[in-house]
Amino acid sequence: VSIAGIIRQLKYDDTVAIDDSTSSTGVSINSKINVGGQDDIRLSLTTGSGLGRYVALNTVNGAVLDANGNLETIDSTAYSVAYRHVWNAKMRSNFSYSSLSVDNDVALTGTSATASTSSISANLLYSPTKKITVGGEVKQATREIESGADGDMTRVQFSMKYAF
């Protein structure tokens, strides 16, 4: 188990009328649980106020300006669960699910701000030698914005790695 925290200052200064700052805090708890011989389950939970770019690939802002020109932090919570399975000495797979939930003040952010996201993925990696790994992955993801509109995507990707 590992625990990490963040404390940071968010600042907005347009050099004309608005000059404000606020504090932001968050915590992340992660764990790896060995299952059987070489398999493992990985768990992650991150939550806080004003995390912005530090969670979910910068999907949400850390703060928004209110009507008085003051910064208001945006709360968010993300988690993921992943299972790694070793098929044999040369092949392994990862199966994962992740989710993000955002508590936007719609009066300030508008209805096009991200409300939630989720994704599920599976891959297969093959290492014919210690220095070469090739693989493929399928990922399905969804995003919903505050208006209720949503969208999804399915991605297939392939990779090759040579370790020097």
Short mmCIF file of C-alpha atoms in Angstrom, two decimals:
data_model
loop_
_atom_site.label_atom_id
_atom_site.label_comp_id
_atom_site.label_asym_id
_atom_site.label_seq_id
_atom_site.Cartn_x
_atom_site.Cartn_y
_atom_site.Cartn_z
CA VAL A 1 0.00 0.00 0.00
CA SER A 2 1.23 3.48 -0.79
CA ILE A 3 -0.30 6.82 0.09
CA ALA A 4 0.53 10.11 -1.59
CA GLY A 5 -0.79 13.60 -1.03
CA ILE A 6 -0.75 16.89 -2.83
CA ILE A 7 -1.09 20.45 -1.61
CA ARG A 8 -0.82 23.16 -4.21
CA GLN A 9 -1.78 26.73 -4.90
CA LEU A 10 -3.97 27.68 -7.85
CA LYS A 11 -3.64 31.27 -9.05
CA TYR A 12 -5.41 33.37 -11.66
CA ASP A 13 -4.18 36.83 -12.61
CA ASP A 14 -5.43 38.50 -15.78
CA THR A 15 -3.36 41.68 -14.98
CA VAL A 16 -6.52 43.81 -15.35
CA ALA A 17 -9.35 42.97 -12.95
CA ILE A 18 -8.91 39.49 -11.49
CA ASP A 19 -6.12 38.37 -9.17
CA ASP A 20 -7.03 35.44 -6.92
CA SER A 21 -5.51 32.25 -5.55
CA THR A 22 -6.75 29.27 -3.56
CA SER A 23 -5.33 26.09 -2.08
CA SER A 24 -5.90 22.63 -3.50
CA THR A 25 -5.49 19.27 -1.75
CA GLY A 26 -5.77 15.62 -2.65
CA VAL A 27 -4.83 12.13 -1.60
CA SER A 28 -4.08 8.96 -3.55
CA ILE A 29 -4.08 5.43 -2.12
CA ASN A 30 -2.65 2.59 -4.20
CA SER A 31 -2.21 -1.10 -3.54
CA LYS A 32 -0.84 -4.16 -5.28
CA ILE A 33 -2.11 -7.54 -4.14
CA ASN A 34 -0.27 -10.64 -5.33
CA VAL A 35 -2.57 -13.43 -6.48
CA GLY A 36 -1.19 -16.88 -7.13
CA GLY A 37 2.25 -17.27 -8.66
CA GLN A 38 2.88 -14.13 -10.73
CA ASP A 39 -0.56 -12.54 -11.07
CA ASP A 40 -1.61 -9.40 -9.22
CA ILE A 41 -4.48 -7.00 -8.65
CA ARG A 42 -3.76 -3.27 -8.57
CA LEU A 43 -6.13 -0.81 -6.89
CA SER A 44 -6.01 2.97 -6.97
CA LEU A 45 -8.19 5.70 -5.46
CA THR A 46 -7.51 9.41 -5.89
CA THR A 47 -9.76 12.13 -4.49
CA GLY A 48 -9.49 15.79 -3.72
CA SER A 49 -10.37 19.37 -4.47
CA GLY A 50 -8.65 21.22 -7.29
CA LEU A 51 -6.71 18.22 -8.65
CA GLY A 52 -7.26 19.16 -12.30
CA ARG A 53 -4.35 17.89 -14.41
CA TYR A 54 -3.20 15.51 -11.69
CA VAL A 55 -6.07 13.08 -12.28
CA ALA A 56 -7.59 11.39 -15.35
CA LEU A 57 -5.22 12.82 -17.96
CA ASN A 58 -6.26 16.44 -17.37
CA THR A 59 -9.93 15.72 -18.12
CA VAL A 60 -11.18 18.44 -15.76
CA ASN A 61 -10.03 21.85 -14.58
CA GLY A 62 -8.72 22.36 -11.09
CA ALA A 63 -10.85 25.44 -10.45
CA VAL A 64 -13.36 27.84 -11.99
CA LEU A 65 -13.95 31.57 -11.48
CA ASP A 66 -17.13 32.59 -9.68
CA ALA A 67 -19.16 35.76 -10.40
CA ASN A 68 -16.92 37.78 -8.05
CA GLY A 69 -13.70 36.72 -9.77
CA ASN A 70 -12.73 34.27 -7.01
CA LEU A 71 -11.36 30.80 -7.73
CA GLU A 72 -13.54 27.89 -6.62
CA THR A 73 -11.87 24.46 -6.63
CA ILE A 74 -13.56 21.53 -8.35
CA ASP A 75 -13.87 18.23 -6.44
CA SER A 76 -13.12 14.96 -8.25
CA THR A 77 -12.69 11.29 -7.42
CA ALA A 78 -11.07 8.65 -9.61
CA TYR A 79 -10.43 4.96 -9.10
CA SER A 80 -9.08 2.03 -11.04
CA VAL A 81 -8.88 -1.74 -10.69
CA ALA A 82 -6.50 -3.81 -12.78
CA TYR A 83 -5.66 -7.50 -12.95
CA ARG A 84 -2.38 -8.72 -14.45
CA HIS A 85 -2.25 -12.34 -15.55
CA VAL A 86 0.97 -14.09 -16.58
CA TRP A 87 0.09 -16.77 -19.12
CA ASN A 88 3.62 -18.14 -19.37
CA ALA A 89 7.24 -16.94 -19.33
CA LYS A 90 6.73 -14.95 -22.57
CA MET A 91 3.10 -13.81 -22.47
CA ARG A 92 1.00 -11.70 -20.10
CA SER A 93 -2.25 -9.72 -20.10
CA ASN A 94 -3.74 -6.80 -18.23
CA PHE A 95 -7.45 -6.20 -17.68
CA SER A 96 -8.48 -2.85 -16.20
CA TYR A 97 -11.43 -0.64 -15.33
CA SER A 98 -11.23 3.03 -14.36
CA SER A 99 -13.74 5.72 -13.49
CA LEU A 100 -13.80 9.47 -12.78
CA SER A 101 -16.57 11.46 -11.12
CA VAL A 102 -16.53 15.26 -11.00
CA ASP A 103 -18.58 17.57 -8.76
CA ASN A 104 -18.96 20.64 -10.98
CA ASP A 105 -20.91 23.73 -9.96
CA VAL A 106 -22.79 23.92 -13.27
CA ALA A 107 -23.72 27.57 -12.62
CA LEU A 108 -19.97 28.30 -12.93
CA THR A 109 -18.65 25.61 -15.30
CA GLY A 110 -21.58 25.38 -17.69
CA THR A 111 -23.13 22.19 -18.97
CA SER A 112 -20.30 21.20 -21.32
CA ALA A 113 -17.90 20.33 -18.45
CA THR A 114 -17.05 16.65 -17.94
CA ALA A 115 -19.25 15.02 -15.30
CA SER A 116 -17.82 11.49 -15.49
CA THR A 117 -15.70 9.11 -17.52
CA SER A 118 -15.06 5.39 -17.44
CA SER A 119 -12.98 2.93 -19.43
CA ILE A 120 -12.33 -0.76 -19.66
CA SER A 121 -9.37 -2.36 -21.44
CA ALA A 122 -7.64 -5.66 -22.11
CA ASN A 123 -4.28 -6.36 -23.66
CA LEU A 124 -1.94 -9.17 -24.58
CA LEU A 125 1.84 -8.67 -24.46
CA TYR A 126 4.34 -11.11 -25.90
CA SER A 127 8.09 -11.01 -25.21
CA PRO A 128 9.95 -13.36 -27.58
CA THR A 129 13.25 -12.14 -26.03
CA LYS A 130 14.13 -10.10 -22.92
CA LYS A 131 14.62 -6.97 -25.05
CA ILE A 132 11.58 -7.19 -27.34
CA THR A 133 7.90 -6.94 -26.41
CA VAL A 134 5.00 -6.71 -28.86
CA GLY A 135 1.37 -6.33 -27.95
CA GLY A 136 -2.16 -5.32 -28.71
CA GLU A 137 -4.89 -3.69 -26.66
CA VAL A 138 -8.61 -3.01 -26.93
CA LYS A 139 -10.10 -0.14 -24.92
CA GLN A 140 -13.67 1.06 -24.61
CA ALA A 141 -14.33 4.41 -22.94
CA THR A 142 -17.29 6.69 -22.22
CA ARG A 143 -17.61 10.34 -21.23
CA GLU A 144 -20.66 12.19 -19.97
CA ILE A 145 -20.90 15.97 -19.71
CA GLU A 146 -23.06 17.93 -17.29
CA SER A 147 -25.85 18.42 -19.85
CA GLY A 148 -26.35 14.64 -19.88
CA ALA A 149 -24.91 14.19 -23.37
CA ASP A 150 -22.45 11.34 -23.63
CA GLY A 151 -20.18 9.65 -26.08
CA ASP A 152 -18.02 6.59 -26.33
CA MET A 153 -15.05 5.28 -28.23
CA THR A 154 -13.44 1.97 -28.91
CA ARG A 155 -9.72 1.91 -29.66
CA VAL A 156 -7.48 -0.88 -30.85
CA GLN A 157 -3.76 -0.25 -30.65
CA PHE A 158 -0.59 -2.20 -31.23
CA SER A 159 2.86 -1.65 -29.79
CA MET A 160 6.41 -2.84 -30.09
CA LYS A 161 9.13 -2.13 -27.55
CA TYR A 162 12.85 -2.69 -27.80
CA ALA A 163 14.68 -2.25 -24.49
CA PHE A 164 18.24 -1.01 -24.96
#
